[in-house]
Short mmCIF file of C-alpha atoms in Angstrom, two decimals:
data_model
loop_
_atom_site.label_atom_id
_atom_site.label_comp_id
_atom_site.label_asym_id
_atom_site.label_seq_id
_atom_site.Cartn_x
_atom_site.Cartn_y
_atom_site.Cartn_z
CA UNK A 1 -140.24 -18.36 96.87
CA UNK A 2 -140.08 -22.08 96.82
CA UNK A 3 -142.43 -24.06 99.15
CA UNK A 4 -141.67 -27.96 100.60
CA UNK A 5 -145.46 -28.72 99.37
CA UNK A 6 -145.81 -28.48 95.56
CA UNK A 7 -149.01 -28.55 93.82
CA UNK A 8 -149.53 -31.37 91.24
CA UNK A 9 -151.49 -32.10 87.72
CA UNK A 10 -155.09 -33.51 88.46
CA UNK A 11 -155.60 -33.38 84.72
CA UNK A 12 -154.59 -32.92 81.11
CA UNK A 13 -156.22 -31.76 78.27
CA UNK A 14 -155.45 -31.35 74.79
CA UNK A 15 -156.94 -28.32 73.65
CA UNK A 16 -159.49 -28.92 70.29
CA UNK A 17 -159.71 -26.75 67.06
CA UNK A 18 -162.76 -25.52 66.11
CA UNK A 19 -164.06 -22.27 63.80
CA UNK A 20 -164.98 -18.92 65.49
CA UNK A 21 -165.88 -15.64 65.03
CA UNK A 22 -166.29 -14.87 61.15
CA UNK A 23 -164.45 -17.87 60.14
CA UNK A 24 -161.09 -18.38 61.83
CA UNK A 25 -159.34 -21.36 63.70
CA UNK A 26 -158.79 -21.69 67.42
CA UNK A 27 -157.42 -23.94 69.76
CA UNK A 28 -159.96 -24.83 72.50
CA UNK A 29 -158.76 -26.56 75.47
CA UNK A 30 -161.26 -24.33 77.69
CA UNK A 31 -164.54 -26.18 77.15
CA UNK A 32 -163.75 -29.68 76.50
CA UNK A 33 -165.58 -32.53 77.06
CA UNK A 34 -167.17 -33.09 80.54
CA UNK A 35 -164.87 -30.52 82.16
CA UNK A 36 -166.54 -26.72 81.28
CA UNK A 37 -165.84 -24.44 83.61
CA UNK A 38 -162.55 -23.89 85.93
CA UNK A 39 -164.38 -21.12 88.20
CA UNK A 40 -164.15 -18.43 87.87
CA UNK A 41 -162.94 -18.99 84.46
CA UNK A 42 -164.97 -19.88 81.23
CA UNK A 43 -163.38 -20.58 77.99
CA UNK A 44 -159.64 -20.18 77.03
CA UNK A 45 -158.93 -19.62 73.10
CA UNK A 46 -155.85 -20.06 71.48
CA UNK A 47 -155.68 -17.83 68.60
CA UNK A 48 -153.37 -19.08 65.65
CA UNK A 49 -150.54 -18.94 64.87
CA UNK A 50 -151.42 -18.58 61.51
CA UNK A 51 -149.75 -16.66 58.47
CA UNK A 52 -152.11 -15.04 56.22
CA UNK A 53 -151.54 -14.31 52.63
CA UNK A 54 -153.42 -10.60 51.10
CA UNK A 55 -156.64 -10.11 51.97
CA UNK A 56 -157.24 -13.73 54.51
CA UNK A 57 -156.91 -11.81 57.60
CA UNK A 58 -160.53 -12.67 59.19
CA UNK A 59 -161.75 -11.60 62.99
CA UNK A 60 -165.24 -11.08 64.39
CA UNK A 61 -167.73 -9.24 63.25
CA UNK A 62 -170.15 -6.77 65.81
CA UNK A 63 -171.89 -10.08 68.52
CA UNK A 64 -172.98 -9.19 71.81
CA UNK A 65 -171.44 -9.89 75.71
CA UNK A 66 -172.96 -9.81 78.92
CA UNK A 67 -172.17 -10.96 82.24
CA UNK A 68 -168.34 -11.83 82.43
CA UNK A 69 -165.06 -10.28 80.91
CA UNK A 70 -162.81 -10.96 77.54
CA UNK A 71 -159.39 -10.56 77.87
CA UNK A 72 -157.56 -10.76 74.46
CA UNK A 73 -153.63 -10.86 74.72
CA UNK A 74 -151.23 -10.33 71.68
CA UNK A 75 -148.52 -11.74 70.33
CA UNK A 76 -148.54 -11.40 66.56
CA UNK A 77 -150.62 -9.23 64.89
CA UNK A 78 -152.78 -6.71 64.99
CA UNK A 79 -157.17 -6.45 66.52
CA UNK A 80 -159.00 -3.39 65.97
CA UNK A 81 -161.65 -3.38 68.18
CA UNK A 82 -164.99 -1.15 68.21
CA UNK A 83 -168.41 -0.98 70.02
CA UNK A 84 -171.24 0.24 70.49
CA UNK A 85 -170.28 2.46 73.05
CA UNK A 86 -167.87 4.43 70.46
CA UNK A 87 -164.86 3.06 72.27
CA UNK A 88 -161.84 2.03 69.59
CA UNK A 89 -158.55 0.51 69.82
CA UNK A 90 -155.46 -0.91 68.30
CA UNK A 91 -153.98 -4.03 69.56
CA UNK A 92 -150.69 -4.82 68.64
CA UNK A 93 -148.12 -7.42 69.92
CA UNK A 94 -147.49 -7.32 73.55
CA UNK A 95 -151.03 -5.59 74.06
CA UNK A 96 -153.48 -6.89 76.57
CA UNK A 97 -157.28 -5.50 76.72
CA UNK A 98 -159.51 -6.41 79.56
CA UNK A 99 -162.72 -5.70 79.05
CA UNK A 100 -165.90 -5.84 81.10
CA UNK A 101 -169.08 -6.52 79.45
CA UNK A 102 -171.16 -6.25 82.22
CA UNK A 103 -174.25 -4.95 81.63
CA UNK A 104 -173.49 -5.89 78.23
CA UNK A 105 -171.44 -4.32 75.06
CA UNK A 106 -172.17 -4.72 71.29
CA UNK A 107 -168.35 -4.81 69.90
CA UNK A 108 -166.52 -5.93 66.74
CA UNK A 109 -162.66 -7.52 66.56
CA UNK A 110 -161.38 -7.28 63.93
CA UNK A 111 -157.68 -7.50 62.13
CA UNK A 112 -155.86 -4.55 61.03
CA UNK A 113 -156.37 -2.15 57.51
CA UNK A 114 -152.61 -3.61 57.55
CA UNK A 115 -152.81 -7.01 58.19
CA UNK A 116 -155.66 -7.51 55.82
CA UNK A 117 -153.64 -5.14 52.90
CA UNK A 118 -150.49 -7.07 53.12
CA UNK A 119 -151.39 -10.67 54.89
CA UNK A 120 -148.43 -11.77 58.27
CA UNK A 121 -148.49 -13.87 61.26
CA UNK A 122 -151.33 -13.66 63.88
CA UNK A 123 -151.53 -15.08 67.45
CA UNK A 124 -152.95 -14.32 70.33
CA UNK A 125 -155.46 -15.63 73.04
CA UNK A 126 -158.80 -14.78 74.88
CA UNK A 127 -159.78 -16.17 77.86
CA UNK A 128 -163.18 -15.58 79.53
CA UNK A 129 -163.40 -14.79 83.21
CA UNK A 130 -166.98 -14.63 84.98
CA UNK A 131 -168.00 -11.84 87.41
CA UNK A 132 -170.39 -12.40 90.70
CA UNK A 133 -173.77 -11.81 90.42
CA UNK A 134 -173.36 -8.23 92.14
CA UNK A 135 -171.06 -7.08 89.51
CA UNK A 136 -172.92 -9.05 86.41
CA UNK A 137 -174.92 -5.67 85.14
CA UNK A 138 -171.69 -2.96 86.02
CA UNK A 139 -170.71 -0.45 83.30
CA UNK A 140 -168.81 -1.65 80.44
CA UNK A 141 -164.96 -1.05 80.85
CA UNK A 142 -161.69 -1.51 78.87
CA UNK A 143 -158.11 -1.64 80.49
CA UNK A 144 -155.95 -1.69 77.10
CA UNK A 145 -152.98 -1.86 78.27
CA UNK A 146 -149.69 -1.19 75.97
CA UNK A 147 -146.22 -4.53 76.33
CA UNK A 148 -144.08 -1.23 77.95
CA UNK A 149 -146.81 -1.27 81.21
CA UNK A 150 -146.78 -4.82 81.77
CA UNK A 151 -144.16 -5.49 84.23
CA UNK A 152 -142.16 -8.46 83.87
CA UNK A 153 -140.33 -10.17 86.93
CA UNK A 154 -137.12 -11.93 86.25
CA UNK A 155 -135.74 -15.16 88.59
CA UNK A 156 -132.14 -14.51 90.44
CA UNK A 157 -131.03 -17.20 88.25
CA UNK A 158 -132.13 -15.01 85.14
CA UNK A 159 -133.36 -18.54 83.58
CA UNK A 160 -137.15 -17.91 83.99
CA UNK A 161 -139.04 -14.60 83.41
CA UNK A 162 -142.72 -13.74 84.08
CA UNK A 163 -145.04 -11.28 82.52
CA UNK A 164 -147.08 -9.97 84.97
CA UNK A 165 -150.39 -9.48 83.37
CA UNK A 166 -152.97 -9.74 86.16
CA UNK A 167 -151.63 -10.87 89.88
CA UNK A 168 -148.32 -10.30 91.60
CA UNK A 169 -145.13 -12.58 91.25
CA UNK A 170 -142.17 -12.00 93.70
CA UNK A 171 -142.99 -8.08 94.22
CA UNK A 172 -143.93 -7.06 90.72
CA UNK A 173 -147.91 -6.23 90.71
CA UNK A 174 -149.86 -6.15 87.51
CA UNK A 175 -151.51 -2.72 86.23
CA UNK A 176 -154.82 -4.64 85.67
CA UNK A 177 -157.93 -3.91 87.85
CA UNK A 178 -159.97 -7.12 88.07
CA UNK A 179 -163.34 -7.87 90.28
CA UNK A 180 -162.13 -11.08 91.69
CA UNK A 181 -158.35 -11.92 92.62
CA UNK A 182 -157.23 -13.17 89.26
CA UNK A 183 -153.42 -14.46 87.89
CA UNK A 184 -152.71 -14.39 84.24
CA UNK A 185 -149.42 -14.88 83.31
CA UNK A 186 -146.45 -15.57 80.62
CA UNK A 187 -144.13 -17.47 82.14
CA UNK A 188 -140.89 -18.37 80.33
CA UNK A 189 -138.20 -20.55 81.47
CA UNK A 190 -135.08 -22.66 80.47
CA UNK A 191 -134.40 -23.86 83.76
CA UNK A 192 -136.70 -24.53 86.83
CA UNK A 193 -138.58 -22.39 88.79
CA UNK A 194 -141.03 -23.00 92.28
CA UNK A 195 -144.35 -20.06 91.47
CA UNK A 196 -146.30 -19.47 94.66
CA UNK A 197 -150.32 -19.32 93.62
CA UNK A 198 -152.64 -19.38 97.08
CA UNK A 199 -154.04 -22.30 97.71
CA UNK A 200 -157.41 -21.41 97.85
CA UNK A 201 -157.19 -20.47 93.88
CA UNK A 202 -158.16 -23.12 91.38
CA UNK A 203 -154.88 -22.74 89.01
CA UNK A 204 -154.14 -24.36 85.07
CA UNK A 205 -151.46 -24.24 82.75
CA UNK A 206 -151.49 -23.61 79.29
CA UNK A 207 -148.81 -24.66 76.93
CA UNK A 208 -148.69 -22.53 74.14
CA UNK A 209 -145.55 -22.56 72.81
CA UNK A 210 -143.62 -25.96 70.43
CA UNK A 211 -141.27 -27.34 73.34
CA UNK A 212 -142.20 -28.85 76.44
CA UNK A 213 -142.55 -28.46 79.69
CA UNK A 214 -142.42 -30.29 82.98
CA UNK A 215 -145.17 -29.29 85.87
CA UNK A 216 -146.34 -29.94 89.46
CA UNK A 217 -144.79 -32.33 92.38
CA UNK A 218 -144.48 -35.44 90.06
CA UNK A 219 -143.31 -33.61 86.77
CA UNK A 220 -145.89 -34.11 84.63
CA UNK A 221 -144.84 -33.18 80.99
CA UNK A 222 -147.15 -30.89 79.14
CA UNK A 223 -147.12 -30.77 75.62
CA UNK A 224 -147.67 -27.85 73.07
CA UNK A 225 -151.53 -27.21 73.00
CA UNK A 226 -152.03 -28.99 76.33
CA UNK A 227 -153.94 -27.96 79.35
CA UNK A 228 -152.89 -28.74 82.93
CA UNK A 229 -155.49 -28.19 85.60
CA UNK A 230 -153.44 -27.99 89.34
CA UNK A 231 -154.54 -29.22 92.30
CA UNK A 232 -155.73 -26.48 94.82
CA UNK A 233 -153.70 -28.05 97.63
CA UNK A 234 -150.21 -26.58 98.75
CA UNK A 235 -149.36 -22.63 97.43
CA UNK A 236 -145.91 -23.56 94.83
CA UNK A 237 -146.26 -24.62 91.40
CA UNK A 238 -142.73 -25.91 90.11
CA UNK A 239 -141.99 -25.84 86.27
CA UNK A 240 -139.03 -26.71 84.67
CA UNK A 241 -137.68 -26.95 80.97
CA UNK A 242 -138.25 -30.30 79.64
CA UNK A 243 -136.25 -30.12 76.03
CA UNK A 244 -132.26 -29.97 75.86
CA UNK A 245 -131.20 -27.18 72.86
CA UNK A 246 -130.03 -28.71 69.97
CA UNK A 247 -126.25 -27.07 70.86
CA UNK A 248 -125.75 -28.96 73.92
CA UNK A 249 -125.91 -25.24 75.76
CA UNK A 250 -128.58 -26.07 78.13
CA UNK A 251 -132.81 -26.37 77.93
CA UNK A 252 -134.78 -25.06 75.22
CA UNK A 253 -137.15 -22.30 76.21
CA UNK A 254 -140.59 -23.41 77.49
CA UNK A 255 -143.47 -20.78 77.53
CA UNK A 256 -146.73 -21.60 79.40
CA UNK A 257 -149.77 -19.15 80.10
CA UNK A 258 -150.50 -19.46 84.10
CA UNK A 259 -154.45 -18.48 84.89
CA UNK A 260 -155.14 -18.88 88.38
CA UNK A 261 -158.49 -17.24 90.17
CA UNK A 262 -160.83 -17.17 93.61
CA UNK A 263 -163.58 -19.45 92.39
CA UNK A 264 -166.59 -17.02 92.65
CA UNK A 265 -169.29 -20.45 93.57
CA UNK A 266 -171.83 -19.11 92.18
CA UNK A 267 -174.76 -21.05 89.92
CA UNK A 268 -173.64 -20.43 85.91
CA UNK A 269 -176.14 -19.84 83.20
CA UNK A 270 -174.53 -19.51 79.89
CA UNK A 271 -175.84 -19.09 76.17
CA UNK A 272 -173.52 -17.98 73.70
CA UNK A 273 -171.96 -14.83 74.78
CA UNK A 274 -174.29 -14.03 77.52
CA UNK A 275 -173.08 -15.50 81.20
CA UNK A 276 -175.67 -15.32 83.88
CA UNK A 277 -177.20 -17.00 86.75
CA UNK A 278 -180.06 -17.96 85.96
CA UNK A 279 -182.01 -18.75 83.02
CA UNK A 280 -184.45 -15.71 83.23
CA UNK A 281 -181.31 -13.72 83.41
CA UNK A 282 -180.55 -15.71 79.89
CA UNK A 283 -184.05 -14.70 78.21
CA UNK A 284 -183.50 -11.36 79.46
CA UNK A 285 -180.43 -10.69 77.92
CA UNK A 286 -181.87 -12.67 74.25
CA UNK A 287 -184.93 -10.15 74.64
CA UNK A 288 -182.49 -6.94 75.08
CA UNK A 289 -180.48 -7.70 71.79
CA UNK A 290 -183.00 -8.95 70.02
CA UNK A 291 -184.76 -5.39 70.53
CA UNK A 292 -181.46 -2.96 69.74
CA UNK A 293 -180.76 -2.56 74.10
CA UNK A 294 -177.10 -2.99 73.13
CA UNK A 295 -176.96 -0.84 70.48
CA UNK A 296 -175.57 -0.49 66.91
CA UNK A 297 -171.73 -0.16 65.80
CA UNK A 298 -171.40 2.35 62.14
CA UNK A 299 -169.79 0.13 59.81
CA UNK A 300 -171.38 -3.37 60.31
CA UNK A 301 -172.22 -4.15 56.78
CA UNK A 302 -168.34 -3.20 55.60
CA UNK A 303 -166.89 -5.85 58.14
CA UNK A 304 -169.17 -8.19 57.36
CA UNK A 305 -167.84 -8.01 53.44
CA UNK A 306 -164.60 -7.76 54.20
CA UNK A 307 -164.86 -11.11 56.12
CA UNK A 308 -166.38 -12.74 53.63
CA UNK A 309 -163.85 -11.63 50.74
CA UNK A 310 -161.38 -13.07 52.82
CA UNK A 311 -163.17 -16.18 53.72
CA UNK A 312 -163.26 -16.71 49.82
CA UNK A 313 -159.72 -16.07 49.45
CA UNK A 314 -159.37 -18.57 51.75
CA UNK A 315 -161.38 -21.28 50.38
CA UNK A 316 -159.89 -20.86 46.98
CA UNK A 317 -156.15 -20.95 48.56
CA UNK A 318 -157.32 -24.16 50.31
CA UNK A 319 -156.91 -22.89 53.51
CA UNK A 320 -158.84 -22.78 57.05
#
């Protein structure tokens, strides 16, 4: 699979924290700054890790999408997620949901009966991924896809293993149906490994995980919570482990997210959670909530006080 031209780091990025939803932390390194969009993709969140006592668990609470996808991936945890379409679901670690907003899509995420009841560790991420104009006003749809459908491909080495979310590493194709050629992966390693991406894909990096790892032609070391945007040129991406185990038996394991897509090129117009082309589309889009277009979801007012109960808990613990 390895390639004599290897891609490199243009850039780095340490992801920010900021509050979401109804009150929880994320890391943000997916917009930062002057760099905002990595067409065709819009915002990456790192969710957590955070333990919650009782009663802290907090999501978000029914807001609106239109225009562009959410794709929420587990790996602590539990998200219940309804909307206005009377779609419901469970996400649990290992779970991936890809939905479309489209034409747009009242919805609530919230955490678990159980995770609120009895407080544990929650992690995750969502990423946002545009759509082209022609597919902007489609149908809502959700892919929720259970850990035991997401193929995993493993190196010959056995050193580095992929999950295949979206995309198709050395054979093994995801189960995901995007609109635009898209790559999301977990990549694992504690050894080296050469991943082809086509060229013509803008590609980044996301280091989620406490250990290090080394990317691109001139090993640039990427930190936990750091962002590494690749050059286009050349179709390999080499990682490698970049932290020797405490035991002397080798590398400690690195794990990265891998996001690679076509870049659609298309003029953005963005306003919250509404992702158009143009600013009309924008007011449209205001008008049609603002008039009850996207519908209603049973239940608002009890999420709402069960997110600020645990907001309170929270304050009085000291806590985020």
């Amino acid at each position: 699979m390895a390639t004599k031209a290897l891609k490199q780091v243009t850039r780095v990025i340490t992801a920010h924290r900021q509050r979401e939803g109804g009150g929880f932390i994320v890391r943000r390194p997916l917009p930062s700054g002057s760099f905002d969009y990595a067409d065709p993709f819009l915002m990456l969140d790192h969710l957590g890790p955070v333990v919650y006592g009782p009663g802290e668990a907090v999501g978000a609470p029914d807001h609106p999408h239109r225009g562009f996808e959410t794709v929420t991936y587990m790996l602590d945890g539990e998200f219940e997620h309804h909307d206005s379409h009377g779609n419901h679901g469970l996400l649990k670690p290992g779970w991936v949901q890809w939905m479309t907003a489209g034409s747009g899509v009242l919805h609530s995420e919230m955490p678990s009966d159980e995770l609120i009841k009895n407080g544990g560790k929650f992690q995750g991420f969502q990423i946002w991924v545009n759509l082209p104009a022609k597919d902007k006003m489609v149908r809502p749809r959700y892919q929720d896809v259970p850990p035991e459908d997401i193929p995993w491909f493993e190196s010959e080495d056995k050193k580095t293993r992929i999950k295949v979310i979206a995309g198709e590493v050395g054979g093994v194709t995801a189960n995901i149906d995007t609109h635009t050629p898209i790559y999301f992966l977990d990549l694992r390693t504690t050894g080296s490994f050469s991943l082809r991406i086509p060229k013509e894909m803008n590609a980044m990096v996301y280091n989620y995980h406490p250990s290090p790892i080394y990317i691109g032609s001139e090993k640039t070391k990427i930190a936990e919570s750091q962002l590494a945007i690749i050059a286009p040129e050349s179709e390999s991406v080499a990682f490698e482990a970049a932290e020797d185990a405490e035991d002397g038996s080798g590398k400690k394991e690195a794990r990265v997210l891998v996001l690679a897509g076509s870049p659609i090129g298309e003029p953005v117009s963005r306003y919250g959670p509404f992702v158009m082309n143009t600013s009309e589309e924008i007011a449209q889009a205001i008008n049609d909530i603002s008039t009850g277009a996207f519908g209603k979801i049973p239940g608002s007012i009890e999420r709402m006080r069960k997110t600020e109960e645990a907001n309170k808990r929270r304050n009085a613990a000291g806590k985020d």
